[in-house]
C-alpha atoms as one frame of an Amber mdcrd trajectory, in Angstrom:
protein
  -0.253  -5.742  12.547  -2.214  -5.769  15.718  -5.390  -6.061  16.757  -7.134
  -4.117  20.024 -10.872  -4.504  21.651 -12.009  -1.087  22.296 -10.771  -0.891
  26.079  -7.425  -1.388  24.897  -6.676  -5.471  25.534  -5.362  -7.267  22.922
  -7.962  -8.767  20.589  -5.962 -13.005  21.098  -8.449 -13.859  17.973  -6.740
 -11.683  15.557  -4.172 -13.620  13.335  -1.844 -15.685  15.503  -2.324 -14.319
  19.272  -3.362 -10.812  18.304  -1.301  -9.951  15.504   0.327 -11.012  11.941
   3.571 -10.808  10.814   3.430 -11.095   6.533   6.513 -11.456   5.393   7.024
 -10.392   2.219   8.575 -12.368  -1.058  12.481 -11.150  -1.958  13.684  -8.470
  -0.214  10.275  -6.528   0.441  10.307  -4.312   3.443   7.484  -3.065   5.012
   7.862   1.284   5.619  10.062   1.619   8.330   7.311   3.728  11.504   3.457
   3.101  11.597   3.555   7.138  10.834   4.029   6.496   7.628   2.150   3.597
   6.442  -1.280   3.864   5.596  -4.077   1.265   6.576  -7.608   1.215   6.579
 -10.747  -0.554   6.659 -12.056  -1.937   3.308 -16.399  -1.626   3.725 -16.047
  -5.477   3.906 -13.832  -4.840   6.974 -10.578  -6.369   5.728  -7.810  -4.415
   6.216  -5.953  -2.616   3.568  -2.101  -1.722   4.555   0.545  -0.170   2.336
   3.893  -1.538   2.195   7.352  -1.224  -0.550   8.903  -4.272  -2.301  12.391
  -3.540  -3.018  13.108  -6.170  -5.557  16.910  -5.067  -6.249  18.875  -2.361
  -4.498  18.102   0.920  -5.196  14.979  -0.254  -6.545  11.235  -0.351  -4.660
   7.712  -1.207  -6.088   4.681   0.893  -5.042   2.402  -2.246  -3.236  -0.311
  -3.322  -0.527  -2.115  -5.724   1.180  -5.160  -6.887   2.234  -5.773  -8.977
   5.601  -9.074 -10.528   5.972 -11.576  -9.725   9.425  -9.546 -12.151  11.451
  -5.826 -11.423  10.575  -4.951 -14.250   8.084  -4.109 -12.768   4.611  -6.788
 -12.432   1.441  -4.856 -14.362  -1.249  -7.433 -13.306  -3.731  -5.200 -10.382
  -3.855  -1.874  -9.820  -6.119   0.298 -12.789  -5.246  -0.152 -14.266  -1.838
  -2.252 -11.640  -0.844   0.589  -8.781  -1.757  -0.652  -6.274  -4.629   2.893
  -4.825  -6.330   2.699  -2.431  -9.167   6.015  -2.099 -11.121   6.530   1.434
 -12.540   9.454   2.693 -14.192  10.787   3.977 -11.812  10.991   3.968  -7.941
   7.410   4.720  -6.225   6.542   4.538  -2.559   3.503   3.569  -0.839   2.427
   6.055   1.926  -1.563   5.892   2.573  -4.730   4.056   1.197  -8.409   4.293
   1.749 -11.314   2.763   0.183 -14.298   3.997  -1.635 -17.682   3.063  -0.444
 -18.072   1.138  -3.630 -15.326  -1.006  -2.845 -12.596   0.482  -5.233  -8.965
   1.442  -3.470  -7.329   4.384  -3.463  -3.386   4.178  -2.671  -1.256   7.570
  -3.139   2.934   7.707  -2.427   5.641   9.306  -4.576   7.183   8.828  -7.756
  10.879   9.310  -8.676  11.252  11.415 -11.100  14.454  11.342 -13.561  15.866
  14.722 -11.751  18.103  13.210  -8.942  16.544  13.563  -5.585  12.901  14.687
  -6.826   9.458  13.080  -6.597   6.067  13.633  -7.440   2.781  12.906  -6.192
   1.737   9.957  -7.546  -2.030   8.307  -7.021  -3.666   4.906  -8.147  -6.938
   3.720  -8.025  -8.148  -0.146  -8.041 -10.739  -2.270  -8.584 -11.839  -4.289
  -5.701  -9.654  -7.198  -6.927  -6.697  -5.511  -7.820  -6.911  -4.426 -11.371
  -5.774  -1.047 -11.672  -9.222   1.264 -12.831  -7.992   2.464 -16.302 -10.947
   4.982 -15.882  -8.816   6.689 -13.896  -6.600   9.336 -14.734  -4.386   7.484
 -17.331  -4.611   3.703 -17.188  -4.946   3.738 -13.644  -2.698   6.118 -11.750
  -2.362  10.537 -11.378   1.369  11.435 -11.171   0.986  15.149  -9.982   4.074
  16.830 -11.267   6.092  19.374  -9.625   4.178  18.923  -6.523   6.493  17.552
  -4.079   9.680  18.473  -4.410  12.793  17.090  -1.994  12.000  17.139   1.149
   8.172  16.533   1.501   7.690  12.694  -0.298   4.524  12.561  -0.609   3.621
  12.594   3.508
């Protein structure tokens, strides 16, 4: 992740020469083109960025993270600084945004049991982390029948 200054140099005091590279634990991937990650600006200004941990193969785990003002991760998030929510069965992170009270909002896709389908699937957060159970059931919307194969969730 890179940082700019609004004429378009490279912001050097972001992270380690204007970026950050977070690697994440086991074989976690990060989506494969910026088109189809979400990131965003938390009202504290960190930075909010979705991104897939594929803990086995064929598997992946709906997750973000957070990067504080100046690059280096916030490891008051998830586990060093990497928020992964295990559902039963393969969901992927596409966008986030943040409420003006803080809370996160993180929608992807959820695999459904029919081979090659996926829903809409939405979570909301508490500023730490902790999935809102005051939303939708215990935290998360699956929308059902709404995506279909071809359009994931995009």
């Amino acid at each position: 992740i890179s940082a700019y200054h609004y004429n378009g140099e490279i912001d050097y005091s972001f992270g380690g020469g204007g970026y950050t590279t977070v690697m994440l634990e086991g074989d976690a991937i990060a989506m494969g083109s910026a088109s189809s990650n979400g990131m965003c600006l938390a009202p504290d200004g960190k930075i909010l960025y979705t991104c897939n941990q594929k803990p086995a193969k064929f598997e992946n785990d709906f997750a973000f993270l957070r990067l504080n003002q100046n690059g280096g991760i916030d490891y008051s998030l998830g586990t060093n600084g990497v928020l992964v929510t295990e559902m039963d069965a393969n969901s992927y992170a596409r966008d986030i945004i943040t409420q003006a009270d803080g809370k996160i909002i993180a929608c992807g896709t959820y695999r459904t049991p029919e081979p090659g389908s996926f829903d809409f699937l939405i979570m909301r957060y508490h500023e730490n982390g902790d999935l809102d159970t005051d939303f939708g059931t215990d935290g998360f919307v699956i929308g059902v029948g709404i995506c279909g194969q071809t359009n994931r969730g995009q």
